[in-house]
Short mmCIF file of C-alpha atoms in Angstrom, two decimals:
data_model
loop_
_atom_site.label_atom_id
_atom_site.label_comp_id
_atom_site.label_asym_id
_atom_site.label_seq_id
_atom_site.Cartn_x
_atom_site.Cartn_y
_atom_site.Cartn_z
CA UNK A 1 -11.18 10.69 7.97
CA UNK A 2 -13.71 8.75 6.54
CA UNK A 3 -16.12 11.51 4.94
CA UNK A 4 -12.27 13.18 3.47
CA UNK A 5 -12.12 9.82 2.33
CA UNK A 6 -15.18 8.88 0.36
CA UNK A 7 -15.56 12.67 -0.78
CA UNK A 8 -11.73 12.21 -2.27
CA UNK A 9 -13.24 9.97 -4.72
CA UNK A 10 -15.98 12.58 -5.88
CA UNK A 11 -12.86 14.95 -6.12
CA UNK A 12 -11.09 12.59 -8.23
CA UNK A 13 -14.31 11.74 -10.55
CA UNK A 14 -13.92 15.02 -11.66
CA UNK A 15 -10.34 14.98 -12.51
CA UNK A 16 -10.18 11.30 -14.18
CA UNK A 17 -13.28 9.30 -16.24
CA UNK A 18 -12.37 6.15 -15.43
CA UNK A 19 -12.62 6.45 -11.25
CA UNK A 20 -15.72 5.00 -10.25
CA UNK A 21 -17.72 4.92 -6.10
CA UNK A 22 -19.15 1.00 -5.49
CA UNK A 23 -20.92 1.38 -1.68
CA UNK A 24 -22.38 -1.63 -0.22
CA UNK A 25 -25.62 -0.67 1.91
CA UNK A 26 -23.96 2.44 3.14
CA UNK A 27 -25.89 5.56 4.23
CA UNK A 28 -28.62 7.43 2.27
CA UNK A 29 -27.61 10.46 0.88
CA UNK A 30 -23.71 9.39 0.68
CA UNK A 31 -21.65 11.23 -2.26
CA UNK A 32 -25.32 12.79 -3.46
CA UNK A 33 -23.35 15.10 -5.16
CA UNK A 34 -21.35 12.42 -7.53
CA UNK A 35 -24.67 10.68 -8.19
CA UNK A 36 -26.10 13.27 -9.41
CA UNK A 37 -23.53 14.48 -12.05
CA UNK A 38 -21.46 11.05 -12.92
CA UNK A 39 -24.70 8.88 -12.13
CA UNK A 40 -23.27 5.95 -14.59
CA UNK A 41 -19.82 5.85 -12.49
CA UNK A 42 -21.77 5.55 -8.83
CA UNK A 43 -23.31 2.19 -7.45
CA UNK A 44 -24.61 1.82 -4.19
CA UNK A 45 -25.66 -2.61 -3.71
CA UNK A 46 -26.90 -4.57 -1.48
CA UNK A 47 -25.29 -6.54 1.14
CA UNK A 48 -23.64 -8.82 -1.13
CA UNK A 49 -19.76 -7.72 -0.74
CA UNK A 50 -18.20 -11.07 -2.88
CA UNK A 51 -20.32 -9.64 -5.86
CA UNK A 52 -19.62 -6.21 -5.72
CA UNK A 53 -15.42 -6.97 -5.62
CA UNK A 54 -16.69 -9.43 -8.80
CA UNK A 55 -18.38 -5.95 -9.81
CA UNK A 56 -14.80 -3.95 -9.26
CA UNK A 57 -12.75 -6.62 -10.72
CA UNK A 58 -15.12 -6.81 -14.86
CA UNK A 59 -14.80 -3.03 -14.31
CA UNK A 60 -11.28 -2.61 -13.61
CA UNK A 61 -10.35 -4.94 -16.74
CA UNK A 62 -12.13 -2.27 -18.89
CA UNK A 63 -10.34 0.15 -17.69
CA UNK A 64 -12.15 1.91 -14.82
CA UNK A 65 -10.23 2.75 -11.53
CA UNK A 66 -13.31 1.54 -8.95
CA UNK A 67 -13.10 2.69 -5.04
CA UNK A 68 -15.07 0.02 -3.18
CA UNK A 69 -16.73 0.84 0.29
CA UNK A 70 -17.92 -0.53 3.23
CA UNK A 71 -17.47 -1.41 6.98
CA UNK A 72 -14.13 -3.11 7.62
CA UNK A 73 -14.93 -6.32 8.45
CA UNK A 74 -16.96 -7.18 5.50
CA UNK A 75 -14.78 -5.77 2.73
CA UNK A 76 -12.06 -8.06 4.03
CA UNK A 77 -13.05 -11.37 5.88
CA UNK A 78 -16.65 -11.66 4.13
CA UNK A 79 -15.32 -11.58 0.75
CA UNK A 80 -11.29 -12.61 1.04
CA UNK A 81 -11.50 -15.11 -1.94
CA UNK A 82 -13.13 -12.87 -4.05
CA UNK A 83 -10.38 -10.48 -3.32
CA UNK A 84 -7.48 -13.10 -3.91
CA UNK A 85 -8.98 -14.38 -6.66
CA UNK A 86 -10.93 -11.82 -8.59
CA UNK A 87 -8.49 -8.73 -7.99
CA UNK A 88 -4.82 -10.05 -6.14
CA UNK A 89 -4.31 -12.70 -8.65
CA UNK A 90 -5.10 -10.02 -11.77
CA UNK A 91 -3.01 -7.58 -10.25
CA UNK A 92 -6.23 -5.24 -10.71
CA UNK A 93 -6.14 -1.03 -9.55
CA UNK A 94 -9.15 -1.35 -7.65
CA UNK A 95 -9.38 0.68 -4.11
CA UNK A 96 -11.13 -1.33 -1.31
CA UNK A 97 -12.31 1.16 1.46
CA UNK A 98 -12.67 -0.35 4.76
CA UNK A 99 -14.62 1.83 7.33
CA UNK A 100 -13.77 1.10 11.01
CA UNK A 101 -10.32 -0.44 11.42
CA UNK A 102 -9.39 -1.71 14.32
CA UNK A 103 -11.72 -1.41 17.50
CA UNK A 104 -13.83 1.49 15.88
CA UNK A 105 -16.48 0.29 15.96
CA UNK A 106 -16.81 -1.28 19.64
CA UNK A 107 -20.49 -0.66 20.18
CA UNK A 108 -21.39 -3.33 17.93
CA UNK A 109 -19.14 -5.88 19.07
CA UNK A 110 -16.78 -8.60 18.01
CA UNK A 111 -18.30 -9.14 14.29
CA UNK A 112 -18.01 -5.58 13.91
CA UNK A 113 -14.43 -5.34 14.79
CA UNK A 114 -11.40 -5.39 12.26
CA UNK A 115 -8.52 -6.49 14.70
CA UNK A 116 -7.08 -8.75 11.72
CA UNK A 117 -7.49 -6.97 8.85
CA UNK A 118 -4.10 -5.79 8.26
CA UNK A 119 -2.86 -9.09 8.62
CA UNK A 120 -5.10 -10.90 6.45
CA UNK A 121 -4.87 -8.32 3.64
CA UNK A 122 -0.97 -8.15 4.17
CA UNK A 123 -0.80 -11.89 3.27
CA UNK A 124 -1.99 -11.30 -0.39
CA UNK A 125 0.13 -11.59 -3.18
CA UNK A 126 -0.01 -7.91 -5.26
CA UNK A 127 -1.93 -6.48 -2.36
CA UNK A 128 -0.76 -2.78 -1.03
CA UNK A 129 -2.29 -2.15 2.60
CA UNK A 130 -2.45 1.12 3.38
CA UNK A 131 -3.34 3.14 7.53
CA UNK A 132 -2.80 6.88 7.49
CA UNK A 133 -2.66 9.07 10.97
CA UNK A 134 -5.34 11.90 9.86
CA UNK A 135 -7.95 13.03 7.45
CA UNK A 136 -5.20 15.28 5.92
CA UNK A 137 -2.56 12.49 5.32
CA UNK A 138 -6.00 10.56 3.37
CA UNK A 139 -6.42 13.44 1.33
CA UNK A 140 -2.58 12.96 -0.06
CA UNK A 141 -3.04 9.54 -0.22
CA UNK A 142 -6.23 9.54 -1.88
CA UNK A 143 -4.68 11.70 -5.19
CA UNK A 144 -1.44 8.97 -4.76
CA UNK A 145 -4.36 6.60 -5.51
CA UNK A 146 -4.65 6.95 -8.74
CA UNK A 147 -1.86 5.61 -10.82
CA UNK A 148 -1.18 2.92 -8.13
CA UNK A 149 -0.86 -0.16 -10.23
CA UNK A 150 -2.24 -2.75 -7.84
CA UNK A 151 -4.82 -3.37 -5.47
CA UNK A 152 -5.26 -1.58 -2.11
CA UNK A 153 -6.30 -2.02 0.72
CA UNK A 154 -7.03 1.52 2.59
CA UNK A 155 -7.83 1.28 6.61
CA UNK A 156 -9.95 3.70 7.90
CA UNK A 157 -10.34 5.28 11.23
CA UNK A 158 -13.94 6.89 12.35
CA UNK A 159 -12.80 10.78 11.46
CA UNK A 160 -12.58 13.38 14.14
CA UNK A 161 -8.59 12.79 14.89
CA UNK A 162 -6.29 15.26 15.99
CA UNK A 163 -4.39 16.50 12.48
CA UNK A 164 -0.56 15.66 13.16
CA UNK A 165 0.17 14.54 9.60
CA UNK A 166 2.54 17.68 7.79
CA UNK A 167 2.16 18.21 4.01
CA UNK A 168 5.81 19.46 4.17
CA UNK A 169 7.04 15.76 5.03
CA UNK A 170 5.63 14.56 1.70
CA UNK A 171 3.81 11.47 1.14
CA UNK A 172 4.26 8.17 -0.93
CA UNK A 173 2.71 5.32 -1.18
CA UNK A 174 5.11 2.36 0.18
CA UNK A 175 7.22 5.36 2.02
CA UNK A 176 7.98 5.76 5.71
CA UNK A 177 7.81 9.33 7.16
CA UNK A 178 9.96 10.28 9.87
CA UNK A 179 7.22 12.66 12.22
CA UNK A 180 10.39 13.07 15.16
CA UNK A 181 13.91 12.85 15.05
CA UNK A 182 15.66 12.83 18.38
CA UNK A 183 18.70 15.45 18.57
CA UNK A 184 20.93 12.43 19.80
CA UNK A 185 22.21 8.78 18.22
CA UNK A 186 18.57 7.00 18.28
CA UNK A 187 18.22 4.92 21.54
CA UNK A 188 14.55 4.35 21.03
CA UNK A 189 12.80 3.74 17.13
CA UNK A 190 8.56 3.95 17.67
CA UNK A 191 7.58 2.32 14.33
CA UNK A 192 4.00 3.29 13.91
CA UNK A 193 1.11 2.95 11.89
CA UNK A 194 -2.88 4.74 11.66
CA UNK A 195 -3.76 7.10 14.45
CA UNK A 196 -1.54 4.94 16.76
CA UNK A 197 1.20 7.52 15.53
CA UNK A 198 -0.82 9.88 17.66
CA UNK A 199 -0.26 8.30 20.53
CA UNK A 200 3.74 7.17 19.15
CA UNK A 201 4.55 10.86 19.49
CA UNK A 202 3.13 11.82 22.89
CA UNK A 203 5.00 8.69 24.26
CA UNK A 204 8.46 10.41 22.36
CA UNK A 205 7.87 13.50 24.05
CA UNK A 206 7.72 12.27 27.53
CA UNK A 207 10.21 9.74 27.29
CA UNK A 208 12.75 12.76 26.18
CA UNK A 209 12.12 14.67 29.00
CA UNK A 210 13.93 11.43 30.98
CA UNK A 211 16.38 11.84 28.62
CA UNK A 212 15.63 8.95 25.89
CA UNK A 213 16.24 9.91 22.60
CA UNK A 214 13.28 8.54 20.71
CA UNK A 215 12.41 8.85 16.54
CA UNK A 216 8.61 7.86 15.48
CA UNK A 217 8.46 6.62 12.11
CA UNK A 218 5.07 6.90 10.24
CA UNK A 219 4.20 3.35 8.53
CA UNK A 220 1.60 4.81 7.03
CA UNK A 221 2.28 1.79 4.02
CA UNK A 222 2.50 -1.48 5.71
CA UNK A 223 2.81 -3.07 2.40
CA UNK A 224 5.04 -2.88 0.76
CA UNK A 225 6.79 -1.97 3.64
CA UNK A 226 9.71 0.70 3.21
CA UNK A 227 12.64 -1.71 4.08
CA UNK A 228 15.63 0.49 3.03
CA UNK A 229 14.38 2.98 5.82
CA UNK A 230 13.38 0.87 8.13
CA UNK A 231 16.61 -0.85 8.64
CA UNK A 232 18.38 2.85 8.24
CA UNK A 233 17.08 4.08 11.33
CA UNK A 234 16.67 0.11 13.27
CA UNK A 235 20.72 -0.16 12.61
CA UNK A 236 21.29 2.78 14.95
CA UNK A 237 18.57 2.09 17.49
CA UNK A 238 18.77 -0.35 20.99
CA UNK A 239 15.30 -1.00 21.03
CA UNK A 240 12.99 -0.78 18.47
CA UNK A 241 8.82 -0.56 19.77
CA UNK A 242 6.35 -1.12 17.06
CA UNK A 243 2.77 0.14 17.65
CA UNK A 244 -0.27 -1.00 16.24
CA UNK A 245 -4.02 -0.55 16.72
CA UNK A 246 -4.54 -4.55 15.43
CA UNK A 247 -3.61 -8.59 16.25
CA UNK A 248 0.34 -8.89 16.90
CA UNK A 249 -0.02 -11.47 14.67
CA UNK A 250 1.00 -11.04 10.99
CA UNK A 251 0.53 -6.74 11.44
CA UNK A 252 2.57 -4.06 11.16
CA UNK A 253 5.10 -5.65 14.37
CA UNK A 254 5.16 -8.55 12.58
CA UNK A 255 6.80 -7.08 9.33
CA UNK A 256 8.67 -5.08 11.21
CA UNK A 257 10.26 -8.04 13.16
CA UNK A 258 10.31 -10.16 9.92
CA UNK A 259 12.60 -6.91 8.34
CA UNK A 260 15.48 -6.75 10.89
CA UNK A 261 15.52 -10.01 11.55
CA UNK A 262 16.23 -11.08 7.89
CA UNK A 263 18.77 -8.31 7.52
CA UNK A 264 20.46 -7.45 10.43
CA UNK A 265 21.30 -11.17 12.01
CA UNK A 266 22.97 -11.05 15.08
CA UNK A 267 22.96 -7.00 15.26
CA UNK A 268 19.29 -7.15 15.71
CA UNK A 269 18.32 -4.51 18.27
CA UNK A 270 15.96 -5.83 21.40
CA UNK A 271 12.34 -5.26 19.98
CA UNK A 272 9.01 -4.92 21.44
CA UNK A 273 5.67 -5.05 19.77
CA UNK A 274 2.16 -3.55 21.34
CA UNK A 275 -0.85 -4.47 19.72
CA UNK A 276 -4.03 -6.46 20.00
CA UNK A 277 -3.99 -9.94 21.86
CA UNK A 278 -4.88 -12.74 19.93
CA UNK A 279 -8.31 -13.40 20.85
CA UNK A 280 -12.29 -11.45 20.08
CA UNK A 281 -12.65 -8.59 21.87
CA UNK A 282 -15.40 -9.63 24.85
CA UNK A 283 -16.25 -5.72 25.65
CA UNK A 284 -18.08 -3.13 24.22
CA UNK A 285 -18.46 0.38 24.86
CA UNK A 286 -16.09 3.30 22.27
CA UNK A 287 -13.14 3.11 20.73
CA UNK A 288 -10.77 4.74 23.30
CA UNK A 289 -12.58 2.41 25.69
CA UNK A 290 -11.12 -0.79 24.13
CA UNK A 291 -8.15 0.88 23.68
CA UNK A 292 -7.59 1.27 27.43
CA UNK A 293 -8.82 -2.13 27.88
CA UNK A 294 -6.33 -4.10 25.83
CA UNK A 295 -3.59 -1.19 27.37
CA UNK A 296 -3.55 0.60 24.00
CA UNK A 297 -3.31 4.31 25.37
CA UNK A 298 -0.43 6.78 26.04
CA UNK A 299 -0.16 5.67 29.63
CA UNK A 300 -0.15 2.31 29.85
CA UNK A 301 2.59 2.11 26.86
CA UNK A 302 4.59 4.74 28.53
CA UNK A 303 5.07 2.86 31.42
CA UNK A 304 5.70 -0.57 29.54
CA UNK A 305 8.28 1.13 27.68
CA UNK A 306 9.76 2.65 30.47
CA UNK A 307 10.07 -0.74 32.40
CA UNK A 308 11.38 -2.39 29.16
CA UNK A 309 14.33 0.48 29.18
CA UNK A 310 14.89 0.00 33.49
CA UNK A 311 14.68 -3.86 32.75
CA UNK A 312 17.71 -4.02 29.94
CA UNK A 313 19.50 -0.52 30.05
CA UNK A 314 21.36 2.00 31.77
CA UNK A 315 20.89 5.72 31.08
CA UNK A 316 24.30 7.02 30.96
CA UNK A 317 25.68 10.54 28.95
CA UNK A 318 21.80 10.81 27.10
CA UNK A 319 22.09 7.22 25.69
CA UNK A 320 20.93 3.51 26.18
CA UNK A 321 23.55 1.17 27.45
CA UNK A 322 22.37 -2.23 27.45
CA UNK A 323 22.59 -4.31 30.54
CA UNK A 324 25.42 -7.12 30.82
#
């Protein structure tokens, strides 16, 4: 995903002068190509990531389209006011990059790890934050890029992931995309987001064979977040999961639960949200390690779900009855 990514933005160079690459310390050799034939539209700084979204900001107001790049963390928490102030508050089409979302980067530990950066980017004014499942889906966001209006924020996952993404679906930004539709009235609504959607529709398939009607929705755009949909498929649901590979607080669960609860009152269905606990990580190892650890696989969330549906339902004709 990343390396579709970044070499997206070489592909787009070449269809539009005013996109420009801004890396921050990244590695040697990186979009060679795009140096070499647009060399006054690539710049690879230093480890200064406040000056470079300063950089991206004087270049978007003359008219440039910049993609900004670097490790997660940094391109969000080292440089937030720079972002609020320099690009949120101008409303500016620049393209922040952030490699490693999540736990991707678990070898190097807690400053390495972007558990809050949907949240923190969510909470900006003008800001679009943006998680697809698979280096396909980044190619189709990557062209959607380019007449965005506003800022984004685009999460990144470390590449290698199983393609389940389907051109055929379409893809815009701010635009859910249903990736399973149960045969039955939805009992069961897995709102999802990033690779987690992976996992979202291995969890759908084994629930149906115990005869749970489940959908997965795609939130591949957490902001802004595709309300009209959302509540379209929540209004027919009795329990709605949300899935997430960051903190519960202020991510993807957190919109979701902000959504219904605005809009559907009393006829709220029960909701559940799985995602990171509110604290550093204190392991290290790989990805899929941490996600065991914090009980962010298909197992662990299959059974969780499962107890949730013994705990307030009855399975009766291939539907949810709710207890009491």
């Amino acid at each position: 995903m990343r390396e579709t990514c970044v070499n997206m933005v070489y592909e787009l160079a070449k269809l539009d002068p005013r996109v420009v690459f801004i890396g921050s310390d990244l590695s040697p050799g990186l979009l060679n190509k795009m140096k070499e034939e647009f060399p006054d539209r690539f710049y690879m700084e230093g480890v200064y990531e406040a000056n470079i979204i300063g950089l991206a900001a004087g270049l978007a107001m003359e008219g440039f389209i910049p993609y900004v790049n670097t490790i997660a963390t940094f391109i969000t928490r080292r440089c937030y006011e720079q972002i609020a102030v320099d690009l949120c508050m101008h409303n500016l089409p620049v393209r922040l990059i952030g490699n490693g979302g999540g736990v991707v980067y678990a070898p190097l530990g807690p400053t390495h790890l972007a558990t809050e950066d949907i949240s923190i980017m969510r909470a900006l004014p003008n800001m679009t934050v943006v998680s697809v499942s698979d280096a396909e889906e980044m190619k189709r966001l990557m062209r959607a890029t380019l007449d965005w209006p506003q800022p984004i924020y685009i999460r990144l996952a470390k590449g290698g992931d199983e393609i389940i993404s389907d051109e055929s679906k379409g893809f815009s930004i701010g635009k859910i995309i249903p990736m399973h539709k149960t045969s039955s009235d939805v009992n069961v609504l897995l709102i999802t987001t990033g690779i987690m959607t992976q996992c979202a529709l291995k969890i759908a398939k084994k629930l149906e064979e115990s005869s749970v009607g489940v959908t997965v929705l795609h939130c591949h755009t957490i902001k802004p977040l595709d309300t009209e949909s959302i509540l379209q498929f929540s209004k027919k649901a009795d329990l709605v999961i949300t899935l997430e590979e960051n903190s519960l607080i202020g991510g993807l669960g957190s919109a979701i639960t902000d959504c219904l609860t605005e809009n559907l009152g009393r006829d709220i269905p029960l909701i559940k949200r799985f995602g990171l606990p509110d604290r550093f990580p204190d392991k290290y190892g790989s990805q899929a390690q941490l996600l065991d650890y914090f009980g962010l696989n298909t197992e662990n969330l299959l059974r969780e779900i499962e107890k949730i549906i013994q705990e307030n339902f009855t399975i009766h004709s291939n539907s949810l009855v709710i207890n009491g």
